[in-house]
mmCIF file of C-alpha atoms in Angstrom:
data_model
loop_
_atom_site.group_PDB
_atom_site.id
_atom_site.type_symbol
_atom_site.label_atom_id
_atom_site.label_comp_id
_atom_site.label_asym_id
_atom_site.label_seq_id
_atom_site.Cartn_x
_atom_site.Cartn_y
_atom_site.Cartn_z
ATOM 1 C CA MET K 1 28.719 -3.821 -7.741
ATOM 2 C CA SER K 2 29.325 -6.532 -5.496
ATOM 3 C CA GLY K 3 27.190 -9.680 -5.851
ATOM 4 C CA PRO K 4 25.017 -10.756 -8.839
ATOM 5 C CA GLY K 5 23.175 -7.480 -8.998
ATOM 6 C CA ALA K 6 19.834 -5.720 -7.758
ATOM 7 C CA VAL K 7 16.213 -6.877 -8.190
ATOM 8 C CA VAL K 8 14.452 -4.191 -10.180
ATOM 9 C CA PHE K 9 10.694 -3.445 -9.777
ATOM 10 C CA SER K 10 9.336 -1.223 -12.444
ATOM 11 C CA SER K 11 6.350 -0.364 -14.524
ATOM 12 C CA ALA K 12 5.574 1.735 -17.707
ATOM 13 C CA SER K 13 2.573 2.958 -16.168
ATOM 14 C CA GLY K 14 2.556 4.976 -12.797
ATOM 15 C CA GLY K 15 0.111 4.405 -9.694
ATOM 16 C CA ILE K 16 -0.264 0.679 -10.330
ATOM 17 C CA GLY K 17 1.196 -0.413 -7.058
ATOM 18 C CA VAL K 18 4.993 -1.128 -7.885
ATOM 19 C CA SER K 19 6.327 0.212 -4.594
ATOM 20 C CA ALA K 20 3.808 -1.745 -2.493
ATOM 21 C CA PHE K 21 4.492 -4.998 -4.561
ATOM 22 C CA ALA K 22 8.492 -4.568 -4.058
ATOM 23 C CA ALA K 23 7.878 -3.971 -0.326
ATOM 24 C CA MET K 24 5.554 -7.173 -0.024
ATOM 25 C CA CYS K 25 8.511 -9.166 -1.841
ATOM 26 C CA ALA K 26 10.931 -7.905 0.340
ATOM 27 C CA ARG K 27 9.064 -8.871 3.430
ATOM 28 C CA THR K 28 8.277 -12.345 2.062
ATOM 29 C CA LEU K 29 12.035 -12.681 1.599
ATOM 30 C CA MET K 30 12.784 -11.542 5.156
ATOM 31 C CA LYS K 31 10.294 -14.339 6.350
ATOM 32 C CA ARG K 32 12.710 -16.695 4.671
ATOM 33 C CA ASP K 33 15.641 -15.330 6.723
ATOM 34 C CA ARG K 34 17.149 -13.370 3.674
ATOM 35 C CA SER K 35 18.514 -9.938 4.722
ATOM 36 C CA CYS K 36 16.952 -7.329 2.252
ATOM 37 C CA VAL K 37 17.157 -3.406 1.709
ATOM 38 C CA LEU K 38 14.678 -1.538 -0.345
ATOM 39 C CA VAL K 39 15.939 1.287 -2.504
ATOM 40 C CA ASP K 40 13.695 3.837 -3.946
ATOM 41 C CA MET K 41 15.059 5.004 -7.332
ATOM 42 C CA ASP K 42 11.924 6.986 -8.524
ATOM 43 C CA PHE K 43 13.759 10.210 -7.874
ATOM 44 C CA SER K 44 11.110 12.607 -9.364
ATOM 45 C CA ALA K 45 7.886 10.887 -7.860
ATOM 46 C CA GLY K 46 9.045 8.401 -5.216
ATOM 47 C CA GLY K 47 8.669 8.433 -1.353
ATOM 48 C CA VAL K 48 8.396 4.782 -0.425
ATOM 49 C CA ASP K 49 8.764 5.706 3.398
ATOM 50 C CA VAL K 50 5.780 7.797 3.083
ATOM 51 C CA LEU K 51 3.759 5.249 1.410
ATOM 52 C CA LEU K 52 4.978 2.711 4.114
ATOM 53 C CA GLY K 53 4.003 5.107 6.911
ATOM 54 C CA GLN K 54 7.463 5.860 7.927
ATOM 55 C CA GLU K 55 7.845 9.491 6.900
ATOM 56 C CA SER K 56 8.216 10.651 10.584
ATOM 57 C CA GLU K 57 10.982 8.188 11.303
ATOM 58 C CA GLY K 58 14.591 9.741 11.449
ATOM 59 C CA GLY K 59 17.264 8.629 9.260
ATOM 60 C CA LEU K 60 18.868 9.227 5.899
ATOM 61 C CA ARG K 61 17.105 9.795 2.541
ATOM 62 C CA TRP K 62 18.534 10.230 -0.933
ATOM 63 C CA SER K 63 18.997 13.979 -0.489
ATOM 64 C CA GLY K 64 21.548 13.317 2.328
ATOM 65 C CA VAL K 65 23.825 10.589 0.579
ATOM 66 C CA SER K 66 27.306 11.635 -0.057
ATOM 67 C CA ALA K 67 29.948 9.428 -1.579
ATOM 68 C CA PRO K 68 33.530 11.062 -1.403
ATOM 69 C CA LEU K 69 35.714 9.502 -3.926
ATOM 70 C CA GLY K 70 32.788 7.373 -5.112
ATOM 71 C CA ARG K 71 32.552 5.041 -2.057
ATOM 72 C CA ILE K 72 30.228 4.813 0.987
ATOM 73 C CA GLU K 73 31.076 2.405 3.999
ATOM 74 C CA PRO K 74 28.388 -0.250 3.872
ATOM 75 C CA GLU K 75 27.658 -0.674 7.564
ATOM 76 C CA SER K 76 27.478 2.963 8.349
ATOM 77 C CA LEU K 77 24.960 3.577 5.512
ATOM 78 C CA LEU K 78 22.906 0.649 6.423
ATOM 79 C CA HIS K 79 22.463 1.791 10.036
ATOM 80 C CA GLU K 80 21.432 5.445 9.028
ATOM 81 C CA LEU K 81 18.437 4.035 7.152
ATOM 82 C CA PRO K 82 14.805 4.092 8.532
ATOM 83 C CA GLN K 83 13.201 0.815 8.807
ATOM 84 C CA TRP K 84 9.746 -0.580 8.071
ATOM 85 C CA GLU K 85 9.171 -3.662 10.058
ATOM 86 C CA GLY K 86 12.863 -4.314 10.127
ATOM 87 C CA LEU K 87 13.229 -3.632 6.398
ATOM 88 C CA PRO K 88 15.831 -0.889 5.905
ATOM 89 C CA MET K 89 14.859 1.657 3.377
ATOM 90 C CA LEU K 90 16.783 4.202 1.150
ATOM 91 C CA ALA K 91 13.849 6.314 0.249
ATOM 92 C CA SER K 92 13.599 9.101 -2.447
ATOM 93 C CA ASP K 93 12.680 12.549 -1.212
ATOM 94 C CA PRO K 94 12.131 14.586 -4.299
ATOM 95 C CA TRP K 95 10.403 17.396 -2.280
ATOM 96 C CA ASN K 96 14.132 18.032 -0.813
ATOM 97 C CA ASP K 97 15.589 18.167 -4.299
ATOM 98 C CA GLY K 98 16.810 14.603 -3.691
ATOM 99 C CA HIS K 99 18.135 13.556 -6.898
ATOM 100 C CA PRO K 100 21.735 12.091 -6.428
ATOM 101 C CA ASP K 101 24.488 12.031 -8.884
ATOM 102 C CA TRP K 102 25.272 8.925 -10.869
ATOM 103 C CA TRP K 103 28.561 8.195 -8.695
ATOM 104 C CA GLU K 104 26.297 8.400 -5.606
ATOM 105 C CA ILE K 105 23.715 5.979 -6.868
ATOM 106 C CA GLU K 106 26.519 3.499 -7.732
ATOM 107 C CA ALA K 107 28.191 3.823 -4.512
ATOM 108 C CA ALA K 108 25.105 3.641 -2.402
ATOM 109 C CA VAL K 109 23.780 0.559 -4.025
ATOM 110 C CA ASP K 110 27.144 -1.176 -4.128
ATOM 111 C CA ALA K 111 27.547 -0.547 -0.348
ATOM 112 C CA LEU K 112 24.210 -2.016 0.384
ATOM 113 C CA ALA K 113 24.941 -4.899 -1.719
ATOM 114 C CA GLN K 114 27.891 -5.816 0.454
ATOM 115 C CA CYS K 115 25.847 -6.210 3.546
ATOM 116 C CA ARG K 116 22.525 -7.537 2.527
ATOM 117 C CA ASP K 117 21.639 -10.697 0.692
ATOM 118 C CA VAL K 118 19.289 -8.887 -1.686
ATOM 119 C CA VAL K 119 18.798 -5.316 -2.915
ATOM 120 C CA MET K 120 15.311 -4.538 -4.026
ATOM 121 C CA VAL K 121 15.123 -1.415 -6.170
ATOM 122 C CA ASP K 122 11.681 0.233 -6.495
ATOM 123 C CA ALA K 123 12.207 1.992 -9.771
ATOM 124 C CA GLY K 124 8.507 3.061 -10.429
ATOM 125 C CA HIS K 125 8.308 4.226 -13.906
ATOM 126 C CA ALA K 126 11.747 6.060 -13.844
ATOM 127 C CA GLY K 127 14.811 5.028 -15.689
ATOM 128 C CA ASP K 128 17.728 5.723 -13.235
ATOM 129 C CA TRP K 129 18.023 1.932 -12.539
ATOM 130 C CA ARG K 130 19.534 1.448 -15.864
ATOM 131 C CA LYS K 131 22.859 2.763 -14.243
ATOM 132 C CA ILE K 132 23.343 -0.291 -12.173
ATOM 133 C CA PRO K 133 23.729 -4.142 -12.899
ATOM 134 C CA ILE K 134 20.845 -6.029 -11.967
ATOM 135 C CA ALA K 135 20.095 -9.784 -11.398
ATOM 136 C CA LEU K 136 16.316 -9.913 -12.176
ATOM 137 C CA HIS K 137 13.877 -7.345 -13.563
ATOM 138 C CA VAL K 138 10.001 -7.481 -12.517
ATOM 139 C CA MET K 139 7.850 -5.408 -14.769
ATOM 140 C CA MET K 140 4.306 -4.686 -13.679
ATOM 141 C CA VAL K 141 1.765 -4.270 -16.601
ATOM 142 C CA GLU K 142 -1.611 -2.823 -16.200
ATOM 143 C CA LEU K 143 -4.189 -5.061 -17.960
ATOM 144 C CA SER K 144 -5.698 -2.200 -19.803
ATOM 145 C CA VAL K 145 -5.454 -1.308 -23.592
ATOM 146 C CA LEU K 146 -3.292 1.804 -22.707
ATOM 147 C CA GLY K 147 -1.257 -0.166 -19.903
ATOM 148 C CA LEU K 148 -0.312 -2.746 -22.458
ATOM 149 C CA ALA K 149 0.721 -0.277 -25.152
ATOM 150 C CA ARG K 150 2.957 1.494 -22.539
ATOM 151 C CA ALA K 151 4.425 -1.977 -21.663
ATOM 152 C CA ARG K 152 5.130 -2.957 -25.201
ATOM 153 C CA GLY K 153 6.924 0.256 -25.773
ATOM 154 C CA ALA K 154 8.993 -0.184 -22.572
ATOM 155 C CA LEU K 155 9.833 -3.793 -23.646
ATOM 156 C CA ALA K 156 11.082 -2.534 -27.107
ATOM 157 C CA ARG K 157 13.348 -0.140 -25.382
ATOM 158 C CA LEU K 158 14.835 -2.898 -23.207
ATOM 159 C CA LYS K 159 15.403 -5.271 -26.184
ATOM 160 C CA ASP K 160 17.171 -2.478 -28.212
ATOM 161 C CA ARG K 161 20.190 -3.016 -25.685
ATOM 162 C CA GLY K 162 21.640 0.312 -26.935
ATOM 163 C CA VAL K 163 22.902 2.936 -24.557
ATOM 164 C CA ASP K 164 20.997 4.566 -21.739
ATOM 165 C CA GLY K 165 19.696 8.068 -21.826
ATOM 166 C CA ASP K 166 22.916 9.489 -20.542
ATOM 167 C CA GLY K 167 24.886 7.937 -23.197
ATOM 168 C CA GLY K 168 26.469 5.209 -20.911
ATOM 169 C CA ALA K 169 26.402 1.650 -21.040
ATOM 170 C CA SER K 170 22.921 0.054 -20.217
ATOM 171 C CA LEU K 171 24.086 -2.693 -17.893
ATOM 172 C CA ALA K 172 20.896 -3.413 -16.452
ATOM 173 C CA VAL K 173 19.281 -4.800 -19.722
ATOM 174 C CA ALA K 174 22.201 -7.076 -20.779
ATOM 175 C CA ASP K 175 21.446 -10.452 -19.110
ATOM 176 C CA ALA K 176 18.984 -10.089 -16.541
ATOM 177 C CA PRO K 177 15.720 -12.197 -16.645
ATOM 178 C CA LEU K 178 12.576 -10.437 -17.177
ATOM 179 C CA LEU K 179 9.335 -11.247 -15.513
ATOM 180 C CA LEU K 180 5.951 -9.768 -16.285
ATOM 181 C CA VAL K 181 3.097 -9.379 -13.639
ATOM 182 C CA GLY K 182 -0.191 -8.325 -14.691
ATOM 183 C CA VAL K 183 -2.300 -5.837 -12.635
ATOM 184 C CA ARG K 184 -6.032 -5.523 -13.015
ATOM 185 C CA PRO K 185 -6.996 -1.883 -13.174
ATOM 186 C CA PHE K 186 -8.154 -0.621 -9.977
ATOM 187 C CA GLY K 187 -12.074 -0.511 -9.717
ATOM 188 C CA ALA K 188 -12.611 -2.315 -13.068
ATOM 189 C CA GLY K 189 -15.408 -4.793 -13.127
ATOM 190 C CA HIS K 190 -15.735 -7.697 -15.517
ATOM 191 C CA GLY K 191 -15.400 -5.313 -18.483
ATOM 192 C CA GLY K 192 -12.721 -3.237 -19.439
ATOM 193 C CA VAL K 193 -9.665 -5.572 -18.431
ATOM 194 C CA VAL K 194 -7.577 -7.249 -21.088
ATOM 195 C CA THR K 195 -7.462 -11.002 -20.397
ATOM 196 C CA GLU K 196 -4.059 -12.728 -19.531
ATOM 197 C CA ARG K 197 -4.212 -14.643 -22.874
ATOM 198 C CA ASP K 198 -4.575 -11.619 -24.694
ATOM 199 C CA ALA K 199 -2.000 -9.617 -22.959
ATOM 200 C CA LYS K 200 0.584 -12.615 -23.648
ATOM 201 C CA ASP K 201 -0.318 -12.414 -27.420
ATOM 202 C CA TYR K 202 0.323 -8.655 -27.486
ATOM 203 C CA LEU K 203 3.449 -8.524 -25.369
ATOM 204 C CA LYS K 204 4.709 -11.860 -26.925
ATOM 205 C CA ALA K 205 5.579 -12.806 -23.434
ATOM 206 C CA PRO K 206 3.949 -14.800 -20.592
ATOM 207 C CA LEU K 207 2.827 -13.291 -17.369
ATOM 208 C CA ALA K 208 4.276 -14.677 -14.146
ATOM 209 C CA GLY K 209 0.884 -14.100 -12.603
ATOM 210 C CA VAL K 210 -1.999 -11.600 -12.355
ATOM 211 C CA ILE K 211 -2.829 -9.499 -9.114
ATOM 212 C CA ARG K 212 -6.187 -7.802 -8.361
ATOM 213 C CA ARG K 213 -5.693 -4.747 -6.106
ATOM 214 C CA LYS K 214 -7.457 -4.870 -2.796
ATOM 215 C CA SER K 215 -9.570 -1.862 -1.752
ATOM 216 C CA GLY K 216 -8.479 -2.229 1.918
ATOM 217 C CA LEU K 217 -4.847 -2.312 1.023
ATOM 218 C CA GLY K 218 -5.215 0.618 -1.398
ATOM 219 C CA LYS K 219 -6.959 2.785 1.226
ATOM 220 C CA GLY K 220 -4.248 2.109 3.841
ATOM 221 C CA LEU K 221 -1.446 2.851 1.336
ATOM 222 C CA LEU K 222 -2.958 6.137 0.223
ATOM 223 C CA ALA K 223 -3.591 7.202 3.732
ATOM 224 C CA GLY K 224 0.222 6.657 4.410
ATOM 225 C CA LEU K 225 -0.655 3.818 6.908
ATOM 226 C CA GLY K 226 1.686 1.356 5.164
ATOM 227 C CA ILE K 227 0.895 -2.393 4.834
ATOM 228 C CA THR K 228 -0.627 -4.050 7.769
ATOM 229 C CA ARG K 229 -1.038 -7.586 6.177
ATOM 230 C CA ILE K 230 -0.143 -9.113 2.885
ATOM 231 C CA PRO K 231 -3.369 -10.334 1.032
ATOM 232 C CA ARG K 232 -3.694 -13.939 0.996
ATOM 233 C CA ARG K 233 -4.351 -14.038 -2.604
ATOM 234 C CA TYR K 234 -0.997 -12.407 -3.406
ATOM 235 C CA ARG K 235 1.003 -14.974 -1.479
ATOM 236 C CA ARG K 236 1.589 -17.589 -4.249
ATOM 237 C CA LEU K 237 2.612 -15.176 -6.735
ATOM 238 C CA LEU K 238 5.106 -13.594 -4.203
ATOM 239 C CA ASP K 239 6.540 -16.886 -3.343
ATOM 240 C CA ASP K 240 7.055 -17.725 -7.107
ATOM 241 C CA ILE K 241 8.812 -14.426 -7.443
ATOM 242 C CA CYS K 242 11.029 -14.812 -4.342
ATOM 243 C CA ASP K 243 12.022 -18.394 -5.488
ATOM 244 C CA ARG K 244 13.444 -16.601 -8.539
ATOM 245 C CA VAL K 245 15.126 -13.828 -6.471
ATOM 246 C CA GLU K 246 16.939 -16.415 -4.281
ATOM 247 C CA GLU K 247 17.952 -18.441 -7.424
ATOM 248 C CA ARG K 248 19.493 -15.316 -8.999
ATOM 249 C CA CYS K 249 20.939 -13.616 -5.958
ATOM 250 C CA CYS K 250 21.602 -16.378 -3.406
ATOM 251 C CA ASP K 251 23.158 -19.087 -5.655
ATOM 252 C CA GLY K 252 20.901 -21.495 -4.051
ATOM 253 C CA ARG K 253 22.549 -20.793 -0.745
ATOM 254 C CA ARG K 254 20.376 -21.706 2.409
ATOM 255 C CA PRO K 255 19.944 -18.738 4.766
#
């Protein structure tokens, strides 16, 4: 893969807002004049174009990706992708049996890395991102007892540094920094939420920040209306993460 690698957003728990958070990070980077592309790698339960309200837009999805001889022409691929507010997206479409072969995954990500500053990978809680080298890994952790147990299991698998599920080298876990982002369970009041301190003690790692899901944002996403506005309370954390993305992917170069 050309460049330092992709930025992966993942979680051990489904439905906690990984896709939306990855999209908001990409949008924040674009406001800094960084060119980005969002790649949906949750091949069994993805569909970031639908989440962002772009399902009716024409363009290429994973089911249509083809890589003759393991190579794809970068600009041609980029221009075929649908966009969300100027952000190109390579979306997963599992309803069309859109799980690509491993060489198509590598070819597509490599091609997009050649023509964008940052490749943002929405991995959800799937594991196909392990087939590509990454520059930064952002793992979202639900601040519940079950969410933390799942996260600790995922961290243990990452630290194993062994081989991936297909028997190949797990490049993604080799040298990439890991940021943990806590997510308060949706609808939780003052009770039932693990504190940031307890999460740090249990996971033996600090949290980069904690987000509380906004009901208005959630309703818009569930209705397929996308993200109309980034909540103000998210912006400091998004800026902190984007600082790390620029440090890892842009070598401090000014846009």
